[in-house]
CSV table of C-alpha atoms in Angstrom, one decimal:
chain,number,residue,atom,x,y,z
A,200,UNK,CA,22.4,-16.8,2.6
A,201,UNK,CA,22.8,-13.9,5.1
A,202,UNK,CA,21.4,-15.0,8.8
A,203,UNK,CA,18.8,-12.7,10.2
A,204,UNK,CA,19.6,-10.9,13.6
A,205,UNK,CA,16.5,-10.6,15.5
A,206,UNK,CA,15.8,-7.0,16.9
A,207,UNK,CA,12.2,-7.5,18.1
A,208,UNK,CA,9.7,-9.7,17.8
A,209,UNK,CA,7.6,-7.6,15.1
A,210,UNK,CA,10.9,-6.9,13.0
A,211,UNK,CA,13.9,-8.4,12.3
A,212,UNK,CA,17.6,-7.0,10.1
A,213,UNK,CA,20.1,-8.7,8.1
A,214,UNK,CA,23.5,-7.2,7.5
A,215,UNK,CA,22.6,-5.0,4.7
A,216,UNK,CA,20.2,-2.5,4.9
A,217,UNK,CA,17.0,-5.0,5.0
A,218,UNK,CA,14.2,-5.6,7.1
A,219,UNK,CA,12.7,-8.5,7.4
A,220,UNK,CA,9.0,-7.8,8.8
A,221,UNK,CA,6.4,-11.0,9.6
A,222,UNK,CA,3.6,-9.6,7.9
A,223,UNK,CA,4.6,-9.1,4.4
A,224,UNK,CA,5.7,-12.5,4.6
A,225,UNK,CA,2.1,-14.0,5.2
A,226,UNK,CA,0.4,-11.4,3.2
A,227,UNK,CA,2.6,-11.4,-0.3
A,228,UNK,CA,0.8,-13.9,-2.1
A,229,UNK,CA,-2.7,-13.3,-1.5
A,230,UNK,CA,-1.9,-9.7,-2.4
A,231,UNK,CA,-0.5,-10.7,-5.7
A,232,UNK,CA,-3.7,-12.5,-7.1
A,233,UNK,CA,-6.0,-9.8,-6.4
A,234,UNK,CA,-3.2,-7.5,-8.1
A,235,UNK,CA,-3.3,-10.0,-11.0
A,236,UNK,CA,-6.9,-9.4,-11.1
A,237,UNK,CA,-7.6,-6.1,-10.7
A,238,UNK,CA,-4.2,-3.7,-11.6
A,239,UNK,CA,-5.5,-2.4,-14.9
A,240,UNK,CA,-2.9,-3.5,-18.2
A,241,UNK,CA,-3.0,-3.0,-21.7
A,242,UNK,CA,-0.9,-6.2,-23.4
A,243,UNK,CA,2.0,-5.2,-25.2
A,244,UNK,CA,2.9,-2.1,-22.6
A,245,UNK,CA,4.5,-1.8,-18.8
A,246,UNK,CA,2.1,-0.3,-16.5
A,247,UNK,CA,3.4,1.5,-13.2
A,248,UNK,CA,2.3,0.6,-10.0
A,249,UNK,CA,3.2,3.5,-7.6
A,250,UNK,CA,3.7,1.8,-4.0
A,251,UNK,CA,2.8,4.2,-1.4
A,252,UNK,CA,4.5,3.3,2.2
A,253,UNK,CA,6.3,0.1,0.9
A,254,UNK,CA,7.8,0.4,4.2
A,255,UNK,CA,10.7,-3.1,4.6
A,256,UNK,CA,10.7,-3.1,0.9
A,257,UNK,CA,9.5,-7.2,1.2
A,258,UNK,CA,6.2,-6.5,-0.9
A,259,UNK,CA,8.1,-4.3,-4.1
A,260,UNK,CA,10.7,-6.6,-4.1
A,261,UNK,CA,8.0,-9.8,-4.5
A,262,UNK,CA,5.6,-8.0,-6.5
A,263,UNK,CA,8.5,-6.6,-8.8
A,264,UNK,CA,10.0,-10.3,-9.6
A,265,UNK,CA,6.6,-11.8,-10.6
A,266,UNK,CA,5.0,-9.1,-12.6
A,267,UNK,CA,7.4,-8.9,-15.3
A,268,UNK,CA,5.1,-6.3,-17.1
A,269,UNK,CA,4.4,-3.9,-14.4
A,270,UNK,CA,7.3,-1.2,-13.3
A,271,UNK,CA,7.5,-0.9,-9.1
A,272,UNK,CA,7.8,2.3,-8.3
A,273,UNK,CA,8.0,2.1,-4.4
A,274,UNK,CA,8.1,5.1,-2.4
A,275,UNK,CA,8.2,5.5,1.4
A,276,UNK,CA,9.1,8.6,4.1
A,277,UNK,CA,11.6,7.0,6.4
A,278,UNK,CA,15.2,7.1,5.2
A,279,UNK,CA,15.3,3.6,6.9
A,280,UNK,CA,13.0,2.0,5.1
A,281,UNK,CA,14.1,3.8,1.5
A,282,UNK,CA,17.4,2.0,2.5
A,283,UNK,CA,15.7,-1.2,3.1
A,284,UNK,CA,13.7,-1.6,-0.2
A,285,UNK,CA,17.0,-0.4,-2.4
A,286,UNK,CA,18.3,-3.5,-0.5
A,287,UNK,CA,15.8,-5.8,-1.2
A,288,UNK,CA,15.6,-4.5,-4.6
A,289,UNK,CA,19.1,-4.5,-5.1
A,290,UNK,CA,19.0,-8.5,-4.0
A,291,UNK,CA,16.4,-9.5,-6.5
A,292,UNK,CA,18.9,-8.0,-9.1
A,293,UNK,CA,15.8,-6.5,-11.5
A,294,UNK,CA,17.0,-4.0,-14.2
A,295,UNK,CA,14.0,-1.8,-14.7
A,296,UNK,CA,12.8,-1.6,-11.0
A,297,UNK,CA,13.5,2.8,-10.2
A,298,UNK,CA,15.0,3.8,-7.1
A,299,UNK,CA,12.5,4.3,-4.2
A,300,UNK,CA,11.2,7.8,-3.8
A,301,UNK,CA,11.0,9.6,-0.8
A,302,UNK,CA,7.3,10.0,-0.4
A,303,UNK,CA,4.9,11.5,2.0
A,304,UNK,CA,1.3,11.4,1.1
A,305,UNK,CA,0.3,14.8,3.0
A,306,UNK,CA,3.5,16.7,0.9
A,307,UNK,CA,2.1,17.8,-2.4
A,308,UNK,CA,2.6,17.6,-4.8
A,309,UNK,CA,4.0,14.0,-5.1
A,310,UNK,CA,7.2,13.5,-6.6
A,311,UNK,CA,5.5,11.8,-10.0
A,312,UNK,CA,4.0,12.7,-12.4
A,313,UNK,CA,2.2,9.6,-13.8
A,314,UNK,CA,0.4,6.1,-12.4
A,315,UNK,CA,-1.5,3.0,-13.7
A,316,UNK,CA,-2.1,1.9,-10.3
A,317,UNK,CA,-1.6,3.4,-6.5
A,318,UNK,CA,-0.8,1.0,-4.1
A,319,UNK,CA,-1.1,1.5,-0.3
A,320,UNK,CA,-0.5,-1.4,1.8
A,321,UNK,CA,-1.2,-1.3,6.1
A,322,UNK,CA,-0.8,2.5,6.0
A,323,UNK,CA,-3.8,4.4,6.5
A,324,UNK,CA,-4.4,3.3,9.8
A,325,UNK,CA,-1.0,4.2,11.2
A,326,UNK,CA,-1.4,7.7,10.2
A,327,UNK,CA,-3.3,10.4,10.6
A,328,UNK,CA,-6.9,10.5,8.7
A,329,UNK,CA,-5.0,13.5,6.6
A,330,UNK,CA,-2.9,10.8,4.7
A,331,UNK,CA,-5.7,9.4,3.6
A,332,UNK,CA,-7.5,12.1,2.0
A,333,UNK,CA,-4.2,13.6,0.4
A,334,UNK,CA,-3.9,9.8,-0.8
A,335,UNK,CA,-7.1,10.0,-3.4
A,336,UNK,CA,-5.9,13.8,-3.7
A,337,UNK,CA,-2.8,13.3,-5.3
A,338,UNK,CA,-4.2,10.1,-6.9
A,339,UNK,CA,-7.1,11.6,-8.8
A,340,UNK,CA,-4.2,13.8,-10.1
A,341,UNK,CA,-1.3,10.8,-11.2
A,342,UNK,CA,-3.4,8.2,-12.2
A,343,UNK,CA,-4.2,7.4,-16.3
A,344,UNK,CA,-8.1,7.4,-16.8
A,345,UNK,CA,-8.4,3.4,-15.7
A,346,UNK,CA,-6.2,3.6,-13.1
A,347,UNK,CA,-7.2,2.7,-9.5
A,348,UNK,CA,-6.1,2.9,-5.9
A,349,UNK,CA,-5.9,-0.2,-4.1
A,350,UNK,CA,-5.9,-0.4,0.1
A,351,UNK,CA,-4.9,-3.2,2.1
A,352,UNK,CA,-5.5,-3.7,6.0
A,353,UNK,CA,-8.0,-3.7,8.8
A,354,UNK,CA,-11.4,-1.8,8.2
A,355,UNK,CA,-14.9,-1.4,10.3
A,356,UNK,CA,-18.2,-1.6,8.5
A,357,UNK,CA,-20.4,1.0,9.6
A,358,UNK,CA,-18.5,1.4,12.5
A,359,UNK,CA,-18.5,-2.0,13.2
A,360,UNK,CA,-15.2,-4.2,14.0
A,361,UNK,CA,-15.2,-7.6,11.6
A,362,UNK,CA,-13.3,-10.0,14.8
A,363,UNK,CA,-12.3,-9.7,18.1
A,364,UNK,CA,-9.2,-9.2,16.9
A,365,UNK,CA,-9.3,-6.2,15.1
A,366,UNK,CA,-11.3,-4.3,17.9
A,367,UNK,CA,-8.0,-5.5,20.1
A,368,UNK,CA,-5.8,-3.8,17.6
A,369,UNK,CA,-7.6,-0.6,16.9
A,370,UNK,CA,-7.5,0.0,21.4
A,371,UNK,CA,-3.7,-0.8,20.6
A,372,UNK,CA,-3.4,1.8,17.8
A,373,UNK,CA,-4.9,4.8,19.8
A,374,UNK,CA,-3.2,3.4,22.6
A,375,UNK,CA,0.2,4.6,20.7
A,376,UNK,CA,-1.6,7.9,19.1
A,377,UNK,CA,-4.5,9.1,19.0
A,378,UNK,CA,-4.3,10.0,15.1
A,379,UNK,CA,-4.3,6.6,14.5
A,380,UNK,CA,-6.7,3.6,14.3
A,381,UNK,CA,-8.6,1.2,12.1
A,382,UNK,CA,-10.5,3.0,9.6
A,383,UNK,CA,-13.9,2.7,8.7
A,384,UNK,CA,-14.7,1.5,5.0
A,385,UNK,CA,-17.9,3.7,4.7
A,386,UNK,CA,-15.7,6.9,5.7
A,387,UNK,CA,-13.1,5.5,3.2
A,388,UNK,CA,-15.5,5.5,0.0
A,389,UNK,CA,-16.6,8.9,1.0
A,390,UNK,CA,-13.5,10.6,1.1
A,391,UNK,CA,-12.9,8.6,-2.7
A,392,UNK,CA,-15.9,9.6,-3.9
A,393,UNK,CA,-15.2,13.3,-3.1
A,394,UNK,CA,-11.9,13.2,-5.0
A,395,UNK,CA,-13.9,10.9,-8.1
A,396,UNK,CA,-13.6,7.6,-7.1
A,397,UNK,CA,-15.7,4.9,-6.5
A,398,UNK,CA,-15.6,1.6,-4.4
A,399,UNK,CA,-15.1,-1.2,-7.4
A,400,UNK,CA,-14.1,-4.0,-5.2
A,401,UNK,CA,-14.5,-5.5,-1.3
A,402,UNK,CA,-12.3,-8.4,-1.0
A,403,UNK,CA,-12.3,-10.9,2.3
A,404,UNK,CA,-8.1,-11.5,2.8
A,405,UNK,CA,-6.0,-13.2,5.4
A,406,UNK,CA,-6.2,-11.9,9.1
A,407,UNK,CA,-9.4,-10.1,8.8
A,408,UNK,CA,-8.1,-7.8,6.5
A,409,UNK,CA,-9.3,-6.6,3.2
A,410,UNK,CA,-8.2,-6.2,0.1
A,411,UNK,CA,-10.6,-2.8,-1.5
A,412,UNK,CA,-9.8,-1.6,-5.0
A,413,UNK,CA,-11.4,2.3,-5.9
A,414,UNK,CA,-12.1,3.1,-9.5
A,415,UNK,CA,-12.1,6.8,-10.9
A,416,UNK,CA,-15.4,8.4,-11.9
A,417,UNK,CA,-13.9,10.9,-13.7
A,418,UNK,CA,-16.1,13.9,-11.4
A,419,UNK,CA,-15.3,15.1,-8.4
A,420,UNK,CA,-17.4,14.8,-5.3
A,421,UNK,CA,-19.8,12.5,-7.2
């Protein structure tokens, strides 16, 4: 077992390329029941999950070891973080787990050409509201006709923050930049139902966060 050298208190590294980051850690399972729910899959076949900003590479690595039918394709922007989920791929020694593309949603087109499932985990609020329109963009193009785009994080409700908490981290976020912030759901399903998507799911998760799966319509800015 390699002992962790702590860098900060939000992130720590081993001695290999990986990051070790606290919130993947709590998150992980929860995430994986609702993907055991709601990923579409036809028995008998793989399906591919595209991972959009798999950042530390914790959540491919864990989701990639425990759905045995599902290929990980995890993709993220930093060249630090790319090295970090090869690591923790690398580690979990899977044979049919691709390399991680290098993957910004706002270049288009993305490098793939095909999806069951897009994946986008505590991203859209630490980048600008243009990563999440390109998101359902490039989605309604990749994804098979059942596929679906799942978000995880923080969201308002009609403009309205769900705790305490959450309003403290949304001041923090613009605090940082102004592009970012916690987004609101409404806003959200509008910008998926412009690209032919509709809101499918609204799950309650850990840490006021929520877990909110979009289904495809098949017609654009329904």
């Amino acid at each position: 077992m390699i002992d962790p050298i702590v860098t900060s208190s939000q992130e720590v590294s081993t001695v290999d390329d990986r990051l070790h980051w606290p919130a993947p850690e709590r998150n992980k399972d929860a995430i994986l029941q609702v993907l055991r729910e709601y990923i579409p899959h036809t028995p008998g076949q793989d399906r591919l999950c595209l991972e959009v900003a798999a950042g530390s590479g914790q959540h491919a690595a864990h989701f990639a070891a425990r759905l045995p039918d599902t290929i990980w394709q995890a993709s993220d922007p930093d060249p630090h973080h790319l090295a970090s989920i090869q690591a923790w791929l690398d580690r979990t020694g899977l044979t049919k787990t691709p390399k991680p593309l290098c993957l910004d949603t706002r270049n288009r087109p993305w490098p793939i050409q095909s999806a069951d499932a897009v994946l986008c985990i505590n991203m859209i609020h630490i980048s600008p509201w243009e990563s999440c329109i390109s998101l359902f963009d490039e989605a309604s193009n990749i994804l098979s006709r059942e596929g679906v785009v799942y978000l995880y994080g923080p969201f308002t409700i009609g403009g309205k923050h769900i705790s305490p908490s959450n309003t403290a981290f949304d001041e923090s976020l613009k605090s940082q930049d102004t592009s970012w912030g916690v987004r609101d759901l409404n806003e959200v399903s509008a910008v998926a139902r412009q690209h032919g998507f509709r809101l499918s799911a609204n799950l309650a998760m850990p840490a006021n966060n929520l877990s909110v799966i979009f289904r495809q319509t098949h017609q654009k800015g329904c």
